[in-house]
PDB file of C-alpha atoms and ligand atoms in Angstrom:
ATOM      1  CA  MET A   1      -1.081 -19.396 -44.438  1.00  0.00           C
ATOM      2  CA  ARG A   2      -0.434 -19.433 -48.331  1.00  0.00           C
ATOM      3  CA  ILE A   3       0.938 -22.625 -50.125  1.00  0.00           C
ATOM      4  CA  ASP A   4       1.469 -22.181 -53.844  1.00  0.00           C
ATOM      5  CA  ILE A   5       2.114 -25.873 -55.373  1.00  0.00           C
ATOM      6  CA  ILE A   6       3.851 -25.750 -58.669  1.00  0.00           C
ATOM      7  CA  THR A   7       2.679 -29.165 -60.336  1.00  0.00           C
ATOM      8  CA  VAL A   8       2.059 -30.446 -64.113  1.00  0.00           C
ATOM      9  CA  LEU A   9      -0.583 -32.611 -62.642  1.00  0.00           C
ATOM     10  CA  PRO A  10      -2.762 -30.185 -60.673  1.00  0.00           C
ATOM     11  CA  GLU A  11      -5.774 -32.977 -61.049  1.00  0.00           C
ATOM     12  CA  LEU A  12      -3.967 -35.241 -58.751  1.00  0.00           C
ATOM     13  CA  LEU A  13      -4.358 -32.597 -56.025  1.00  0.00           C
ATOM     14  CA  ASP A  14      -8.062 -31.787 -56.415  1.00  0.00           C
ATOM     15  CA  SER A  15      -9.617 -33.988 -54.156  1.00  0.00           C
ATOM     16  CA  PRO A  16      -7.178 -34.232 -51.158  1.00  0.00           C
ATOM     17  CA  PHE A  17      -7.864 -30.576 -49.820  1.00  0.00           C
ATOM     18  CA  GLN A  18     -11.636 -30.690 -50.395  1.00  0.00           C
ATOM     19  CA  HIS A  19     -12.573 -32.632 -47.345  1.00  0.00           C
ATOM     20  CA  SER A  20     -12.822 -32.968 -43.706  1.00  0.00           C
ATOM     21  CA  ILE A  21      -9.872 -31.014 -41.716  1.00  0.00           C
ATOM     22  CA  MET A  22      -8.265 -29.446 -44.648  1.00  0.00           C
ATOM     23  CA  LYS A  23     -11.742 -28.099 -46.209  1.00  0.00           C
ATOM     24  CA  ARG A  24     -12.325 -26.430 -42.910  1.00  0.00           C
ATOM     25  CA  ALA A  25      -9.320 -25.071 -42.951  1.00  0.00           C
ATOM     26  CA  ALA A  26      -9.736 -23.238 -46.377  1.00  0.00           C
ATOM     27  CA  ASN A  27     -13.495 -22.423 -45.231  1.00  0.00           C
ATOM     28  CA  LYS A  28     -11.982 -20.405 -42.407  1.00  0.00           C
ATOM     29  CA  GLY A  29      -9.472 -18.497 -44.479  1.00  0.00           C
ATOM     30  CA  LEU A  30      -6.546 -20.103 -42.561  1.00  0.00           C
ATOM     31  CA  LEU A  31      -5.191 -21.960 -45.504  1.00  0.00           C
ATOM     32  CA  GLU A  32      -5.017 -21.037 -48.940  1.00  0.00           C
ATOM     33  CA  ILE A  33      -3.569 -23.311 -51.902  1.00  0.00           C
ATOM     34  CA  HIS A  34      -2.646 -22.110 -55.273  1.00  0.00           C
ATOM     35  CA  PHE A  35      -1.887 -24.382 -58.228  1.00  0.00           C
ATOM     36  CA  HIS A  36       0.741 -23.093 -60.804  1.00  0.00           C
ATOM     37  CA  ASN A  37       1.313 -25.560 -63.922  1.00  0.00           C
ATOM     38  CA  PRO A  38       5.163 -24.986 -65.480  1.00  0.00           C
ATOM     39  CA  ARG A  39       3.397 -26.105 -68.852  1.00  0.00           C
ATOM     40  CA  ASP A  40       2.027 -22.327 -68.710  1.00  0.00           C
ATOM     41  CA  PHE A  41       5.803 -21.347 -69.116  1.00  0.00           C
ATOM     42  CA  GLY A  42       6.515 -24.217 -71.646  1.00  0.00           C
ATOM     43  CA  ILE A  43       8.737 -23.671 -74.325  1.00  0.00           C
ATOM     44  CA  GLY A  44       7.738 -23.206 -78.040  1.00  0.00           C
ATOM     45  CA  LYS A  45       4.432 -24.167 -79.661  1.00  0.00           C
ATOM     46  CA  ASN A  46       4.212 -27.532 -77.793  1.00  0.00           C
ATOM     47  CA  LYS A  47       4.503 -25.672 -74.590  1.00  0.00           C
ATOM     48  CA  GLN A  48       7.873 -28.372 -73.752  1.00  0.00           C
ATOM     49  CA  ILE A  49       8.744 -28.827 -70.231  1.00  0.00           C
ATOM     50  CA  ASP A  50      11.148 -31.384 -70.269  1.00  0.00           C
ATOM     51  CA  ASP A  51      14.051 -32.701 -72.296  1.00  0.00           C
ATOM     52  CA  TYR A  52      16.986 -35.403 -72.437  1.00  0.00           C
ATOM     53  CA  GLN A  53      19.478 -35.024 -69.996  1.00  0.00           C
ATOM     54  CA  TYR A  54      23.118 -33.959 -70.784  1.00  0.00           C
ATOM     55  CA  GLY A  55      25.688 -36.856 -71.056  1.00  0.00           C
ATOM     56  CA  GLY A  56      22.908 -39.418 -72.060  1.00  0.00           C
ATOM     57  CA  GLY A  57      21.215 -41.999 -69.900  1.00  0.00           C
ATOM     58  CA  ALA A  58      17.274 -42.801 -69.792  1.00  0.00           C
ATOM     59  CA  GLY A  59      14.444 -40.794 -68.544  1.00  0.00           C
ATOM     60  CA  MET A  60      13.546 -37.121 -69.535  1.00  0.00           C
ATOM     61  CA  VAL A  61      14.509 -34.027 -66.905  1.00  0.00           C
ATOM     62  CA  MET A  62      12.243 -31.136 -66.438  1.00  0.00           C
ATOM     63  CA  MET A  63      13.729 -27.878 -67.859  1.00  0.00           C
ATOM     64  CA  ILE A  64      15.001 -24.949 -65.936  1.00  0.00           C
ATOM     65  CA  GLN A  65      13.498 -22.270 -67.945  1.00  0.00           C
ATOM     66  CA  PRO A  66       9.647 -23.309 -67.153  1.00  0.00           C
ATOM     67  CA  LEU A  67      10.080 -23.700 -63.604  1.00  0.00           C
ATOM     68  CA  ALA A  68      12.260 -20.741 -63.078  1.00  0.00           C
ATOM     69  CA  GLU A  69      10.034 -18.297 -64.499  1.00  0.00           C
ATOM     70  CA  CYS A  70       6.916 -20.099 -62.588  1.00  0.00           C
ATOM     71  CA  ILE A  71       8.665 -19.310 -59.734  1.00  0.00           C
ATOM     72  CA  GLU A  72       9.954 -15.734 -60.069  1.00  0.00           C
ATOM     73  CA  GLN A  73       6.667 -14.886 -60.983  1.00  0.00           C
ATOM     74  CA  LEU A  74       5.333 -15.655 -57.596  1.00  0.00           C
ATOM     75  CA  LYS A  75       8.541 -14.134 -56.229  1.00  0.00           C
ATOM     76  CA  LYS A  76       7.334 -10.871 -57.551  1.00  0.00           C
ATOM     77  CA  GLU A  77       4.363 -10.879 -55.755  1.00  0.00           C
ATOM     78  CA  ARG A  78       5.131 -11.936 -52.284  1.00  0.00           C
ATOM     79  CA  THR A  79       8.241 -13.171 -49.732  1.00  0.00           C
ATOM     80  CA  TYR A  80       8.663 -16.753 -49.454  1.00  0.00           C
ATOM     81  CA  ASP A  81       9.736 -18.331 -46.399  1.00  0.00           C
ATOM     82  CA  GLU A  82      10.655 -21.736 -48.178  1.00  0.00           C
ATOM     83  CA  ILE A  83      10.642 -23.037 -51.407  1.00  0.00           C
ATOM     84  CA  ILE A  84      10.513 -26.730 -51.258  1.00  0.00           C
ATOM     85  CA  PHE A  85      11.162 -29.237 -53.769  1.00  0.00           C
ATOM     86  CA  LEU A  86       9.680 -32.917 -53.036  1.00  0.00           C
ATOM     87  CA  THR A  87      12.495 -35.261 -53.672  1.00  0.00           C
ATOM     88  CA  PRO A  88      13.418 -39.096 -52.725  1.00  0.00           C
ATOM     89  CA  ASP A  89      16.844 -37.849 -51.939  1.00  0.00           C
ATOM     90  CA  GLY A  90      15.780 -34.633 -49.636  1.00  0.00           C
ATOM     91  CA  THR A  91      15.759 -34.849 -45.792  1.00  0.00           C
ATOM     92  CA  THR A  92      13.184 -37.459 -44.333  1.00  0.00           C
ATOM     93  CA  TYR A  93       9.983 -35.697 -43.114  1.00  0.00           C
ATOM     94  CA  ASN A  94       8.515 -35.890 -39.453  1.00  0.00           C
ATOM     95  CA  GLN A  95       6.324 -33.983 -37.242  1.00  0.00           C
ATOM     96  CA  SER A  96       9.080 -31.888 -36.065  1.00  0.00           C
ATOM     97  CA  ILE A  97       9.536 -30.264 -39.439  1.00  0.00           C
ATOM     98  CA  ALA A  98       5.779 -30.177 -40.001  1.00  0.00           C
ATOM     99  CA  ASN A  99       5.830 -28.202 -36.588  1.00  0.00           C
ATOM    100  CA  GLN A 100       8.527 -25.699 -37.811  1.00  0.00           C
ATOM    101  CA  LEU A 101       6.706 -25.104 -41.176  1.00  0.00           C
ATOM    102  CA  SER A 102       3.620 -24.718 -39.806  1.00  0.00           C
ATOM    103  CA  LEU A 103       4.787 -21.311 -38.541  1.00  0.00           C
ATOM    104  CA  HIS A 104       5.394 -19.784 -41.782  1.00  0.00           C
ATOM    105  CA  GLU A 105       3.427 -17.561 -43.923  1.00  0.00           C
ATOM    106  CA  ASN A 106       4.055 -18.361 -47.534  1.00  0.00           C
ATOM    107  CA  LEU A 107       5.674 -21.578 -48.791  1.00  0.00           C
ATOM    108  CA  ILE A 108       6.179 -23.068 -52.381  1.00  0.00           C
ATOM    109  CA  LEU A 109       6.335 -26.639 -52.786  1.00  0.00           C
ATOM    110  CA  ILE A 110       7.410 -27.898 -56.182  1.00  0.00           C
ATOM    111  CA  CYS A 111       6.454 -31.072 -57.416  1.00  0.00           C
ATOM    112  CA  GLY A 112       9.131 -32.969 -59.854  1.00  0.00           C
ATOM    113  CA  HIS A 113       8.247 -35.829 -62.242  1.00  0.00           C
ATOM    114  CA  TYR A 114      10.207 -38.100 -64.676  1.00  0.00           C
ATOM    115  CA  LYS A 115      13.856 -38.075 -63.927  1.00  0.00           C
ATOM    116  CA  GLY A 116      13.992 -35.223 -61.729  1.00  0.00           C
ATOM    117  CA  ILE A 117      14.599 -31.468 -62.310  1.00  0.00           C
ATOM    118  CA  ASP A 118      17.450 -29.320 -63.359  1.00  0.00           C
ATOM    119  CA  GLU A 119      19.839 -29.320 -60.704  1.00  0.00           C
ATOM    120  CA  ARG A 120      20.213 -25.516 -61.446  1.00  0.00           C
ATOM    121  CA  VAL A 121      16.463 -25.275 -60.115  1.00  0.00           C
ATOM    122  CA  ARG A 122      17.811 -26.572 -56.844  1.00  0.00           C
ATOM    123  CA  ILE A 123      20.859 -24.954 -56.559  1.00  0.00           C
ATOM    124  CA  HIS A 124      19.352 -21.439 -57.137  1.00  0.00           C
ATOM    125  CA  TYR A 125      16.017 -21.170 -56.204  1.00  0.00           C
ATOM    126  CA  VAL A 126      15.209 -24.281 -53.923  1.00  0.00           C
ATOM    127  CA  THR A 127      15.858 -23.763 -50.120  1.00  0.00           C
ATOM    128  CA  LYS A 128      14.693 -26.792 -48.651  1.00  0.00           C
ATOM    129  CA  GLU A 129      14.398 -30.716 -49.886  1.00  0.00           C
ATOM    130  CA  ILE A 130      12.190 -33.146 -48.486  1.00  0.00           C
ATOM    131  CA  SER A 131      11.539 -36.692 -48.933  1.00  0.00           C
ATOM    132  CA  ILE A 132       8.464 -38.469 -47.135  1.00  0.00           C
ATOM    133  CA  GLY A 133      10.161 -41.749 -46.899  1.00  0.00           C
ATOM    134  CA  ASP A 134      12.767 -44.184 -48.212  1.00  0.00           C
ATOM    135  CA  TYR A 135      10.668 -45.339 -51.429  1.00  0.00           C
ATOM    136  CA  VAL A 136      10.067 -43.975 -54.868  1.00  0.00           C
ATOM    137  CA  LEU A 137       6.744 -42.416 -55.832  1.00  0.00           C
ATOM    138  CA  SER A 138       6.277 -41.179 -59.505  1.00  0.00           C
ATOM    139  CA  GLY A 139       6.139 -37.416 -58.817  1.00  0.00           C
ATOM    140  CA  GLY A 140       5.899 -34.964 -55.866  1.00  0.00           C
ATOM    141  CA  GLU A 141       2.312 -34.629 -55.776  1.00  0.00           C
ATOM    142  CA  LEU A 142       1.408 -37.085 -53.047  1.00  0.00           C
ATOM    143  CA  ALA A 143       4.109 -36.307 -50.918  1.00  0.00           C
ATOM    144  CA  ALA A 144       3.112 -32.347 -51.506  1.00  0.00           C
ATOM    145  CA  ALA A 145      -0.806 -33.508 -50.379  1.00  0.00           C
ATOM    146  CA  ILE A 146       0.810 -35.050 -47.093  1.00  0.00           C
ATOM    147  CA  LEU A 147       3.020 -32.110 -46.349  1.00  0.00           C
ATOM    148  CA  VAL A 148      -0.095 -29.593 -46.726  1.00  0.00           C
ATOM    149  CA  ASP A 149      -2.197 -31.960 -44.704  1.00  0.00           C
ATOM    150  CA  SER A 150       0.387 -32.489 -42.091  1.00  0.00           C
ATOM    151  CA  ILE A 151       0.812 -28.745 -42.070  1.00  0.00           C
ATOM    152  CA  GLY A 152      -2.661 -27.330 -42.365  1.00  0.00           C
ATOM    153  CA  ARG A 153      -3.825 -29.579 -39.192  1.00  0.00           C
ATOM    154  CA  LEU A 154      -1.305 -27.572 -37.153  1.00  0.00           C
ATOM    155  CA  LEU A 155      -2.502 -23.934 -37.989  1.00  0.00           C
ATOM    156  CA  PRO A 156      -4.294 -22.197 -34.895  1.00  0.00           C
ATOM    157  CA  GLY A 157      -7.736 -22.225 -35.246  1.00  0.00           C
ATOM    158  CA  VAL A 158      -8.024 -25.394 -37.805  1.00  0.00           C
ATOM    159  CA  LEU A 159      -8.609 -28.285 -35.156  1.00  0.00           C
ATOM    160  CA  ASN A 160     -10.772 -27.891 -32.446  1.00  0.00           C
ATOM    161  CA  ASP A 161     -10.144 -28.765 -28.714  1.00  0.00           C
ATOM    162  CA  GLU A 162     -11.184 -32.578 -29.120  1.00  0.00           C
ATOM    163  CA  THR A 163      -9.299 -32.949 -32.069  1.00  0.00           C
ATOM    164  CA  SER A 164      -6.029 -30.789 -30.637  1.00  0.00           C
ATOM    165  CA  ALA A 165      -2.608 -31.737 -32.424  1.00  0.00           C
ATOM    166  CA  LEU A 166      -1.058 -31.533 -28.761  1.00  0.00           C
ATOM    167  CA  PHE A 167      -2.654 -35.047 -28.091  1.00  0.00           C
ATOM    168  CA  ASP A 168      -1.488 -36.932 -31.449  1.00  0.00           C
ATOM    169  CA  SER A 169       1.330 -39.446 -31.802  1.00  0.00           C
ATOM    170  CA  PHE A 170       4.789 -38.030 -32.244  1.00  0.00           C
ATOM    171  CA  GLN A 171       3.831 -34.512 -31.082  1.00  0.00           C
ATOM    172  CA  ASP A 172       5.903 -35.552 -27.682  1.00  0.00           C
ATOM    173  CA  ASN A 173       7.838 -38.420 -29.332  1.00  0.00           C
ATOM    174  CA  LEU A 174       5.314 -40.783 -28.047  1.00  0.00           C
ATOM    175  CA  LEU A 175       2.592 -43.165 -29.978  1.00  0.00           C
ATOM    176  CA  ALA A 176      -0.539 -42.512 -28.926  1.00  0.00           C
ATOM    177  CA  PRO A 177      -2.552 -44.903 -26.615  1.00  0.00           C
ATOM    178  CA  PRO A 178      -5.496 -47.002 -27.480  1.00  0.00           C
ATOM    179  CA  VAL A 179      -8.707 -45.505 -27.565  1.00  0.00           C
ATOM    180  CA  TYR A 180     -12.320 -47.204 -27.375  1.00  0.00           C
ATOM    181  CA  THR A 181     -16.028 -46.323 -27.935  1.00  0.00           C
ATOM    182  CA  ARG A 182     -19.240 -47.785 -27.229  1.00  0.00           C
ATOM    183  CA  PRO A 183     -20.440 -50.339 -26.465  1.00  0.00           C
ATOM    184  CA  SER A 184     -18.422 -51.319 -23.573  1.00  0.00           C
ATOM    185  CA  GLU A 185     -18.471 -54.783 -24.651  1.00  0.00           C
ATOM    186  CA  TYR A 186     -18.632 -56.620 -27.996  1.00  0.00           C
ATOM    187  CA  LYS A 187     -18.649 -60.450 -28.230  1.00  0.00           C
ATOM    188  CA  GLY A 188     -17.196 -60.389 -24.628  1.00  0.00           C
ATOM    189  CA  TRP A 189     -14.429 -58.406 -25.530  1.00  0.00           C
ATOM    190  CA  LYS A 190     -14.345 -55.345 -23.051  1.00  0.00           C
ATOM    191  CA  VAL A 191     -12.858 -51.893 -22.996  1.00  0.00           C
ATOM    192  CA  PRO A 192     -10.457 -51.555 -20.081  1.00  0.00           C
ATOM    193  CA  ASP A 193     -11.937 -51.066 -16.597  1.00  0.00           C
ATOM    194  CA  VAL A 194      -9.622 -47.990 -16.261  1.00  0.00           C
ATOM    195  CA  LEU A 195     -11.477 -45.984 -18.927  1.00  0.00           C
ATOM    196  CA  LEU A 196     -14.973 -46.474 -17.371  1.00  0.00           C
ATOM    197  CA  SER A 197     -13.764 -45.631 -13.924  1.00  0.00           C
ATOM    198  CA  GLY A 198     -14.425 -41.827 -14.421  1.00  0.00           C
ATOM    199  CA  ASN A 199     -11.254 -41.163 -12.487  1.00  0.00           C
ATOM    200  CA  ASP A 200      -9.335 -38.511 -14.542  1.00  0.00           C
ATOM    201  CA  LYS A 201      -6.417 -38.994 -12.636  1.00  0.00           C
ATOM    202  CA  LYS A 202      -5.902 -42.859 -13.390  1.00  0.00           C
ATOM    203  CA  ILE A 203      -7.339 -42.308 -16.785  1.00  0.00           C
ATOM    204  CA  ASP A 204      -4.311 -39.869 -17.770  1.00  0.00           C
ATOM    205  CA  ASP A 205      -1.475 -42.507 -15.980  1.00  0.00           C
ATOM    206  CA  TRP A 206      -3.033 -45.402 -17.770  1.00  0.00           C
ATOM    207  CA  ARG A 207      -3.062 -43.291 -21.344  1.00  0.00           C
ATOM    208  CA  TYR A 208       0.661 -42.402 -20.461  1.00  0.00           C
ATOM    209  CA  ASP A 209       1.903 -45.940 -19.506  1.00  0.00           C
ATOM    210  CA  GLN A 210      -0.080 -47.313 -22.624  1.00  0.00           C
ATOM    211  CA  ALA A 211       1.783 -44.736 -24.779  1.00  0.00           C
ATOM    212  CA  LEU A 212       4.951 -45.400 -23.335  1.00  0.00           C
ATOM    213  CA  LYS A 213       4.678 -49.254 -23.538  1.00  0.00           C
ATOM    214  CA  ARG A 214       3.603 -49.285 -27.423  1.00  0.00           C
ATOM    215  CA  THR A 215       6.405 -46.583 -28.270  1.00  0.00           C
ATOM    216  CA  LYS A 216       8.578 -49.188 -26.398  1.00  0.00           C
ATOM    217  CA  LYS A 217       7.845 -52.015 -28.102  1.00  0.00           C
ATOM    218  CA  ARG A 218       7.106 -50.522 -32.039  1.00  0.00           C
ATOM    219  CA  ARG A 219       9.322 -47.313 -31.796  1.00  0.00           C
ATOM    220  CA  PRO A 220      12.008 -47.717 -29.434  1.00  0.00           C
ATOM    221  CA  ASP A 221      14.009 -45.019 -31.602  1.00  0.00           C
ATOM    222  CA  LEU A 222      11.506 -42.330 -30.676  1.00  0.00           C
ATOM    223  CA  LEU A 223      12.536 -42.825 -26.971  1.00  0.00           C
ATOM    224  CA  ASP A 224      16.516 -42.254 -27.611  1.00  0.00           C
TER     225      ASP A 224
HETATM  226 CL1  LIG B 301       9.012 -36.084 -51.995  1.00  0.00          CL
HETATM  227  N1  LIG B 301       9.063 -37.500 -53.789  1.00  0.00           N
HETATM  228  C1  LIG B 301       9.103 -38.809 -54.974  1.00  0.00           C
HETATM  229  N2  LIG B 301       9.073 -38.589 -56.002  1.00  0.00           N
HETATM  230  N3  LIG B 301       9.291 -39.999 -54.339  1.00  0.00           N
HETATM  231  C2  LIG B 301       9.474 -39.899 -53.366  1.00  0.00           C
HETATM  232  C3  LIG B 301       9.254 -38.596 -52.384  1.00  0.00           C
HETATM  233  C4  LIG B 301       9.092 -37.406 -52.875  1.00  0.00           C
HETATM  234  N4  LIG B 301       9.486 -39.056 -51.020  1.00  0.00           N
HETATM  235  C5  LIG B 301       9.648 -40.491 -51.130  1.00  0.00           C
HETATM  236  N5  LIG B 301       9.627 -40.738 -52.084  1.00  0.00           N
END
């Protein structure tokens, strides 16, 4: 998969993809991430990318031309499955959307800043608008990092058997069961006997039961 990220702050995304699973995905050639700065298409000698909004009001708006030229240059090179704008008024992101997006070949993620982007970009270029939750971030970059991480780890070959995405919380609309590792007792706090029993069937049943209980208690909405 290839993900092109349009951002005025690529520095903000330097580190998140250089570690752990994301690094493995890149090293294996399974995930390619490229940054594009609309500033390179900015207007005039100041490379302007934002301006006051028509009708008045506080806050700058990202202009259409630098974003449009940036997007069009990319579209000349390849076909994109989705052009996603990260915005608090988009569809709330979840595992199901991550699963769907992970099946694509080429994605563009547009990170907004300031008061937002000229509506015409959304009307004429954007195919999907995603929010990562009901709170406001100062820009789309951290949201983009969350999409890339959640999508990247679903790509076939990125995770191994032990870390398989099949067992994640949410993958079957259940939260994950509790996990334990050595020692089997610490300060008198014991690991549940069943996990030390060696009985795979009993362990599976226990885990399923715990997942169900935890989901009922914490996220009953997932069971509807
Ligand atoms: Cl995708 N962007 C911004 N700026 N704020 C957000 C968001 C996205 N999702 C939740 N809040």
